[in-house]
mmCIF file of C-alpha atoms in Angstrom:
data_model
loop_
_atom_site.group_PDB
_atom_site.id
_atom_site.type_symbol
_atom_site.label_atom_id
_atom_site.label_comp_id
_atom_site.label_asym_id
_atom_site.label_seq_id
_atom_site.Cartn_x
_atom_site.Cartn_y
_atom_site.Cartn_z
ATOM 1 C CA THR A 1 129.582 201.492 163.757
ATOM 2 C CA PRO A 2 128.207 197.988 162.939
ATOM 3 C CA ASN A 3 128.629 198.811 159.245
ATOM 4 C CA GLY A 4 131.182 201.587 159.103
ATOM 5 C CA ALA A 5 133.941 200.072 161.225
ATOM 6 C CA PRO A 6 134.041 196.640 159.516
ATOM 7 C CA TRP A 7 133.886 198.308 156.104
ATOM 8 C CA MET A 8 136.723 200.580 157.142
ATOM 9 C CA GLN A 9 138.788 197.635 158.410
ATOM 10 C CA VAL A 10 138.389 195.837 155.073
ATOM 11 C CA ALA A 11 139.337 199.041 153.221
ATOM 12 C CA VAL A 12 142.386 199.620 155.435
ATOM 13 C CA ASP A 13 143.608 196.038 154.980
ATOM 14 C CA SER A 14 143.121 196.224 151.228
ATOM 15 C CA LEU A 15 144.957 199.532 150.833
ATOM 16 C CA TRP A 16 147.769 199.080 153.318
ATOM 17 C CA ASN A 17 148.366 195.329 153.023
ATOM 18 C CA ASP A 18 147.544 194.629 149.380
ATOM 19 C CA GLY A 19 148.204 198.066 147.923
ATOM 20 C CA VAL A 20 144.875 198.351 146.055
ATOM 21 C CA PRO A 21 141.567 200.139 146.749
ATOM 22 C CA VAL A 22 138.857 198.032 148.345
ATOM 23 C CA PHE A 23 136.819 196.846 145.371
ATOM 24 C CA TRP A 24 135.631 193.622 147.024
ATOM 25 C CA ASN A 25 134.478 192.686 150.521
ATOM 26 C CA PRO A 26 134.818 188.911 151.079
ATOM 27 C CA PHE A 27 133.015 189.002 154.443
ATOM 28 C CA THR A 28 129.525 190.092 153.318
ATOM 29 C CA ASN A 29 127.125 187.523 151.812
ATOM 30 C CA ALA A 30 130.048 185.264 150.893
ATOM 31 C CA GLY A 31 131.521 188.196 149.014
ATOM 32 C CA ALA A 32 130.103 191.508 147.756
ATOM 33 C CA PRO A 33 131.382 194.631 145.977
ATOM 34 C CA GLN A 34 132.260 197.251 148.564
ATOM 35 C CA PHE A 35 133.237 200.115 146.274
ATOM 36 C CA GLU A 36 129.658 200.132 144.991
ATOM 37 C CA VAL A 37 127.976 200.259 148.429
ATOM 38 C CA PRO A 38 126.677 203.845 148.855
ATOM 39 C CA GLU A 39 127.518 204.176 152.567
ATOM 40 C CA ALA A 40 130.960 202.560 152.380
ATOM 41 C CA GLY A 41 133.749 205.104 152.052
ATOM 42 C CA ALA A 42 136.123 204.556 149.164
ATOM 43 C CA LEU A 43 138.354 207.386 150.365
ATOM 44 C CA SER A 44 138.453 209.043 153.768
ATOM 45 C CA LEU A 45 140.807 210.403 156.375
ATOM 46 C CA ALA A 46 140.264 207.321 158.545
ATOM 47 C CA LEU A 47 141.384 205.133 155.648
ATOM 48 C CA LEU A 48 144.662 207.044 155.401
ATOM 49 C CA LEU A 49 145.188 206.987 159.169
ATOM 50 C CA GLY A 50 144.377 203.277 159.345
ATOM 51 C CA GLY A 51 147.855 202.279 158.276
ATOM 52 C CA LEU A 52 149.470 204.338 161.020
ATOM 53 C CA VAL A 53 147.264 203.876 164.098
ATOM 54 C CA PRO A 54 144.761 201.236 165.289
ATOM 55 C CA LEU A 55 141.386 201.230 163.552
ATOM 56 C CA GLU A 56 139.505 202.612 166.577
ATOM 57 C CA ALA A 57 141.837 205.603 166.766
ATOM 58 C CA ALA A 58 141.741 206.155 162.996
ATOM 59 C CA VAL A 59 137.926 206.242 162.978
ATOM 60 C CA LYS A 60 137.624 208.510 166.026
ATOM 61 C CA TRP A 61 140.342 210.929 164.964
ATOM 62 C CA GLY A 62 139.013 211.047 161.419
ATOM 63 C CA VAL A 63 135.459 211.853 162.525
ATOM 64 C CA LEU A 64 136.627 214.398 165.102
ATOM 65 C CA ALA A 65 138.804 216.124 162.508
ATOM 66 C CA HIS A 66 135.811 216.344 160.181
ATOM 67 C CA VAL A 67 133.721 218.028 162.878
ATOM 68 C CA VAL A 68 136.447 220.608 163.460
ATOM 69 C CA VAL A 69 136.785 221.187 159.711
ATOM 70 C CA GLY A 70 133.014 221.610 159.464
ATOM 71 C CA MET A 71 132.991 224.187 162.255
ATOM 72 C CA PHE A 72 135.650 226.213 160.451
ATOM 73 C CA GLY A 73 133.569 225.903 157.297
ATOM 74 C CA VAL A 74 130.532 227.377 159.031
ATOM 75 C CA PHE A 75 132.676 230.223 160.357
ATOM 76 C CA ALA A 76 134.045 230.961 156.874
ATOM 77 C CA LEU A 77 130.592 230.848 155.284
ATOM 78 C CA VAL A 78 129.006 233.161 157.855
ATOM 79 C CA ARG A 79 131.901 235.607 157.625
ATOM 80 C CA ARG A 80 131.591 235.557 153.823
ATOM 81 C CA ILE A 81 128.080 237.016 153.981
ATOM 82 C CA GLY A 82 129.229 239.827 156.274
ATOM 83 C CA ILE A 83 128.285 238.604 159.758
ATOM 84 C CA SER A 84 130.596 239.615 162.625
ATOM 85 C CA ALA A 85 133.162 237.162 163.937
ATOM 86 C CA VAL A 86 131.490 236.585 167.311
ATOM 87 C CA PHE A 87 128.229 235.455 165.706
ATOM 88 C CA ALA A 88 130.138 233.413 163.122
ATOM 89 C CA ALA A 89 131.893 231.636 165.996
ATOM 90 C CA ALA A 90 128.539 231.050 167.703
ATOM 91 C CA GLY A 91 127.211 229.511 164.500
ATOM 92 C CA ALA A 92 130.267 227.269 164.186
ATOM 93 C CA PHE A 93 129.868 226.129 167.802
ATOM 94 C CA SER A 94 126.180 225.442 167.259
ATOM 95 C CA PHE A 95 127.016 223.344 164.211
ATOM 96 C CA GLY A 96 129.617 221.318 166.097
ATOM 97 C CA ILE A 97 127.363 220.430 169.033
ATOM 98 C CA GLY A 98 124.131 220.110 167.042
ATOM 99 C CA THR A 99 122.011 217.027 167.679
ATOM 100 C CA TYR A 100 122.464 215.784 164.097
ATOM 101 C CA LEU A 101 126.233 215.481 164.386
ATOM 102 C CA LEU A 102 126.188 214.388 168.029
ATOM 103 C CA ASP A 103 123.675 211.576 167.488
ATOM 104 C CA HIS A 104 125.466 210.188 164.446
ATOM 105 C CA PHE A 105 128.858 210.764 166.078
ATOM 106 C CA ARG A 106 127.782 208.711 169.098
ATOM 107 C CA ALA A 107 126.479 205.905 166.892
ATOM 108 C CA GLY A 108 129.580 205.977 164.701
ATOM 109 C CA HIS A 109 127.763 206.728 161.446
ATOM 110 C CA LEU A 110 130.752 207.744 159.370
ATOM 111 C CA SER A 111 128.714 208.105 156.188
ATOM 112 C CA TYR A 112 126.613 210.830 157.829
ATOM 113 C CA VAL A 113 129.060 212.780 159.970
ATOM 114 C CA GLU A 114 131.956 213.074 157.544
ATOM 115 C CA PRO A 115 129.999 214.186 154.439
ATOM 116 C CA MET A 116 127.871 216.589 156.519
ATOM 117 C CA CYS A 117 130.990 218.309 157.828
ATOM 118 C CA LEU A 118 131.998 219.090 154.239
ATOM 119 C CA VAL A 119 128.665 220.766 153.441
ATOM 120 C CA PRO A 120 129.620 224.183 154.936
ATOM 121 C CA TRP A 121 132.726 224.324 152.775
ATOM 122 C CA GLY A 122 130.719 223.377 149.708
ATOM 123 C CA MET A 123 128.245 226.150 150.480
ATOM 124 C CA PHE A 124 131.076 228.608 151.122
ATOM 125 C CA LEU A 125 132.748 227.831 147.805
ATOM 126 C CA LEU A 126 129.499 227.884 145.847
ATOM 127 C CA TRP A 127 128.307 231.154 147.411
ATOM 128 C CA THR A 128 131.690 232.763 146.729
ATOM 129 C CA ALA A 129 131.555 231.631 143.105
ATOM 130 C CA VAL A 130 128.022 233.018 142.706
ATOM 131 C CA SER A 131 128.799 236.342 144.360
ATOM 132 C CA ARG A 132 131.950 237.014 142.324
ATOM 133 C CA ARG A 133 132.361 237.899 138.675
ATOM 134 C CA SER A 134 136.133 237.420 138.420
ATOM 135 C CA ARG A 135 137.864 234.081 138.927
ATOM 136 C CA TRP A 136 134.540 232.604 139.992
ATOM 137 C CA TRP A 137 135.328 229.345 138.246
ATOM 138 C CA ARG A 138 138.002 228.467 140.814
ATOM 139 C CA TYR A 139 135.437 228.404 143.592
ATOM 140 C CA ALA A 140 132.945 226.567 141.379
ATOM 141 C CA VAL A 141 135.546 223.858 140.758
ATOM 142 C CA GLY A 142 136.185 223.658 144.497
ATOM 143 C CA ALA A 143 132.464 223.311 145.291
ATOM 144 C CA GLY A 144 132.123 220.444 142.816
ATOM 145 C CA MET A 145 135.184 218.634 144.111
ATOM 146 C CA VAL A 146 134.129 218.958 147.753
ATOM 147 C CA THR A 147 130.719 217.510 146.916
ATOM 148 C CA GLY A 148 132.396 214.702 144.993
ATOM 149 C CA VAL A 149 134.529 213.860 148.023
ATOM 150 C CA GLN A 150 131.281 213.497 149.979
ATOM 151 C CA VAL A 151 130.367 210.612 147.675
ATOM 152 C CA LEU A 152 133.811 209.046 148.051
ATOM 153 C CA GLU A 153 133.435 209.208 151.835
ATOM 154 C CA GLY A 154 130.187 207.244 151.717
ATOM 155 C CA GLY A 155 127.661 210.050 151.719
ATOM 156 C CA SER A 156 124.291 209.145 150.233
ATOM 157 C CA SER A 157 121.363 211.099 151.706
ATOM 158 C CA VAL A 158 123.742 213.891 152.757
ATOM 159 C CA VAL A 159 124.872 214.315 149.155
ATOM 160 C CA LEU A 160 121.267 214.376 147.969
ATOM 161 C CA TYR A 161 120.361 217.195 150.347
ATOM 162 C CA THR A 162 123.566 219.039 149.484
ATOM 163 C CA VAL A 163 122.685 219.042 145.790
ATOM 164 C CA LEU A 164 119.128 220.164 146.594
ATOM 165 C CA VAL A 165 120.420 223.022 148.745
ATOM 166 C CA PHE A 166 122.782 224.053 145.952
ATOM 167 C CA SER A 167 119.867 224.021 143.501
ATOM 168 C CA LEU A 168 117.871 226.347 145.749
ATOM 169 C CA LEU A 169 120.274 229.133 144.773
ATOM 170 C CA LEU A 170 118.212 229.487 141.575
ATOM 171 C CA LEU A 171 115.146 230.446 143.644
ATOM 172 C CA ALA A 172 117.238 232.751 145.820
ATOM 173 C CA SER A 173 118.418 234.563 142.677
ATOM 174 C CA ILE A 174 115.008 236.133 142.015
ATOM 175 C CA GLY A 175 115.240 239.871 142.564
ATOM 176 C CA PRO A 176 116.861 242.952 141.000
ATOM 177 C CA GLY A 177 118.992 241.923 138.049
ATOM 178 C CA PHE A 178 117.778 238.370 138.364
ATOM 179 C CA ILE A 179 118.279 237.443 134.705
ATOM 180 C CA SER A 180 122.020 238.103 134.702
ATOM 181 C CA HIS A 181 122.287 236.596 138.173
ATOM 182 C CA ILE A 182 120.495 233.395 137.173
ATOM 183 C CA VAL A 183 122.721 233.095 134.085
ATOM 184 C CA HIS A 184 125.746 233.360 136.351
ATOM 185 C CA VAL A 185 124.313 230.822 138.825
ATOM 186 C CA VAL A 186 123.661 228.377 135.980
ATOM 187 C CA ARG A 187 127.200 228.583 134.613
ATOM 188 C CA VAL A 188 128.586 228.173 138.137
ATOM 189 C CA GLY A 189 126.328 225.148 138.520
ATOM 190 C CA VAL A 190 127.493 223.602 135.249
ATOM 191 C CA VAL A 191 131.166 223.926 136.186
ATOM 192 C CA SER A 192 130.487 222.560 139.677
ATOM 193 C CA ALA A 193 128.437 219.657 138.307
ATOM 194 C CA VAL A 194 131.167 218.628 135.868
ATOM 195 C CA CYS A 195 133.797 218.691 138.618
ATOM 196 C CA PHE A 196 131.449 216.803 140.952
ATOM 197 C CA VAL A 197 130.931 213.977 138.457
ATOM 198 C CA ALA A 198 134.637 213.834 137.607
ATOM 199 C CA THR A 199 135.567 213.557 141.299
ATOM 200 C CA ALA A 200 132.845 211.117 142.349
ATOM 201 C CA ALA A 201 132.772 208.965 139.180
ATOM 202 C CA PRO A 202 135.079 206.161 140.429
ATOM 203 C CA LYS A 203 132.532 205.351 143.117
ATOM 204 C CA MET A 204 129.278 206.888 141.903
ATOM 205 C CA LEU A 205 129.007 205.209 138.499
ATOM 206 C CA PRO A 206 129.540 201.622 139.735
ATOM 207 C CA MET A 207 127.319 202.426 142.715
ATOM 208 C CA LEU A 208 124.379 203.448 140.509
ATOM 209 C CA ALA A 209 124.714 200.242 138.495
ATOM 210 C CA TYR A 210 124.896 198.168 141.691
ATOM 211 C CA LEU A 211 121.762 199.805 143.111
ATOM 212 C CA GLU A 212 119.788 198.765 140.057
ATOM 213 C CA LEU A 213 121.096 195.213 140.106
ATOM 214 C CA SER A 214 120.500 194.719 143.830
ATOM 215 C CA GLY A 215 117.043 196.300 143.914
ATOM 216 C CA ARG A 216 118.106 198.775 146.589
ATOM 217 C CA GLY A 217 116.784 201.682 144.559
ATOM 218 C CA GLY A 218 113.171 200.766 145.317
ATOM 219 C CA GLY A 219 113.157 202.506 148.685
ATOM 220 C CA LEU A 220 110.201 202.586 151.058
ATOM 221 C CA SER A 221 106.558 202.921 150.187
ATOM 222 C CA PHE A 222 104.976 206.324 150.652
ATOM 223 C CA GLU A 223 102.906 204.989 153.559
ATOM 224 C CA GLN A 224 106.004 203.747 155.345
ATOM 225 C CA SER A 225 108.090 206.847 154.756
ATOM 226 C CA SER A 226 105.299 209.235 155.799
ATOM 227 C CA ALA A 227 104.473 207.465 159.078
ATOM 228 C CA ALA A 228 104.601 209.842 162.049
ATOM 229 C CA ILE A 229 107.367 208.947 164.515
ATOM 230 C CA SER A 230 107.706 210.853 167.792
ATOM 231 C CA GLU A 231 111.401 211.433 168.427
ATOM 232 C CA VAL A 232 111.406 214.717 170.371
ATOM 233 C CA ALA A 233 110.608 214.513 174.075
ATOM 234 C CA ASP A 234 110.789 218.266 174.722
ATOM 235 C CA PRO A 235 109.954 220.691 171.900
ATOM 236 C CA LEU A 236 111.471 223.722 173.677
ATOM 237 C CA PRO A 237 114.988 223.503 172.148
ATOM 238 C CA SER A 238 113.525 223.179 168.660
ATOM 239 C CA VAL A 239 111.183 226.116 169.229
ATOM 240 C CA LEU A 240 114.016 228.291 170.555
ATOM 241 C CA MET A 241 116.201 227.380 167.579
ATOM 242 C CA ALA A 242 113.344 228.301 165.228
ATOM 243 C CA VAL A 243 113.057 231.695 166.942
ATOM 244 C CA VAL A 244 116.810 232.292 166.669
ATOM 245 C CA MET A 245 116.822 231.357 162.974
ATOM 246 C CA SER A 246 113.839 233.633 162.306
ATOM 247 C CA VAL A 247 115.635 236.548 163.961
ATOM 248 C CA GLY A 248 118.746 235.777 161.923
ATOM 249 C CA PHE A 249 116.719 235.669 158.717
ATOM 250 C CA GLY A 250 115.213 239.085 159.504
ATOM 251 C CA TRP A 251 118.639 240.504 160.295
ATOM 252 C CA LEU A 252 120.054 239.314 156.962
ATOM 253 C CA LEU A 253 117.182 241.038 155.168
ATOM 254 C CA LEU A 254 117.821 244.270 157.077
ATOM 255 C CA LYS A 255 121.528 244.119 156.241
ATOM 256 C CA GLY A 256 120.766 243.780 152.533
ATOM 257 C CA GLN A 257 121.808 240.108 152.295
ATOM 258 C CA ARG A 258 118.456 239.123 150.828
ATOM 259 C CA ARG A 259 119.699 236.377 148.538
ATOM 260 C CA ALA A 260 121.737 234.754 151.293
ATOM 261 C CA GLY A 261 118.816 235.032 153.706
ATOM 262 C CA VAL A 262 116.373 233.495 151.241
ATOM 263 C CA TRP A 263 118.847 230.730 150.392
ATOM 264 C CA PHE A 264 119.323 229.777 154.053
ATOM 265 C CA ALA A 265 115.582 229.985 154.736
ATOM 266 C CA LEU A 266 114.814 227.683 151.808
ATOM 267 C CA ALA A 267 117.468 225.224 152.991
ATOM 268 C CA VAL A 268 115.986 225.176 156.501
ATOM 269 C CA ALA A 269 112.455 224.763 155.133
ATOM 270 C CA LEU A 270 113.633 221.866 152.957
ATOM 271 C CA GLY A 271 115.286 220.193 155.939
ATOM 272 C CA VAL A 272 112.213 220.607 158.160
ATOM 273 C CA GLY A 273 109.938 219.328 155.409
ATOM 274 C CA ALA A 274 112.122 216.267 154.864
ATOM 275 C CA ALA A 275 112.231 215.579 158.603
#
């Protein structure tokens, strides 16, 4: 909230009062480019609502709508791989009340909650494109555009992990008929990547140049980023969730959804390793 809400107020004033996108923020360091700040949203639902309702309502309604959209995305993705509706609904509910979204929701981190709630739809579109041989390009275009919107909404680390999870589909393709499957995954990836760049370019290209000029691309040292930080008071919920995910992985294998199971397992392993 300390960053997101003021940025959003500047963006709302610029769009609704001056009629132009928010390229410049006069209130930071005696003036700074806002369009190029990774976490500042250049386009979001809250920005559109900001001209109709007070800023606090626009931010809250926009974030809440994203969570609901994300839950429906999880439901659609789980149903796409053949899981029954009741378990798809349980997965959607688990996504909506998960600690990641709740913690960032409480703190008002728009650049985390909103892009993360688009990830299930990106995965749904990409998986549909990979699993189909006719009209697959439509879903590939959709996956690229959804990921591009993540950038426009201020997603930075979320977009990075999304792209990594998408790339893991290459590893999940290994198996019977893997050569033709990998060829198909690659062409889906190319179409999605082109649409991603085309959608995100108005913000991403200036942002990359700004990162280099401002020195923000240096990041933390390896010693700092690998320091152990105890954040979990009770490990039981995490252990139970690991058991549930392991059972789900085994069930996908038994149902013949090996590629989907491997893809999800790799995504979880990547997330745990990053954490």
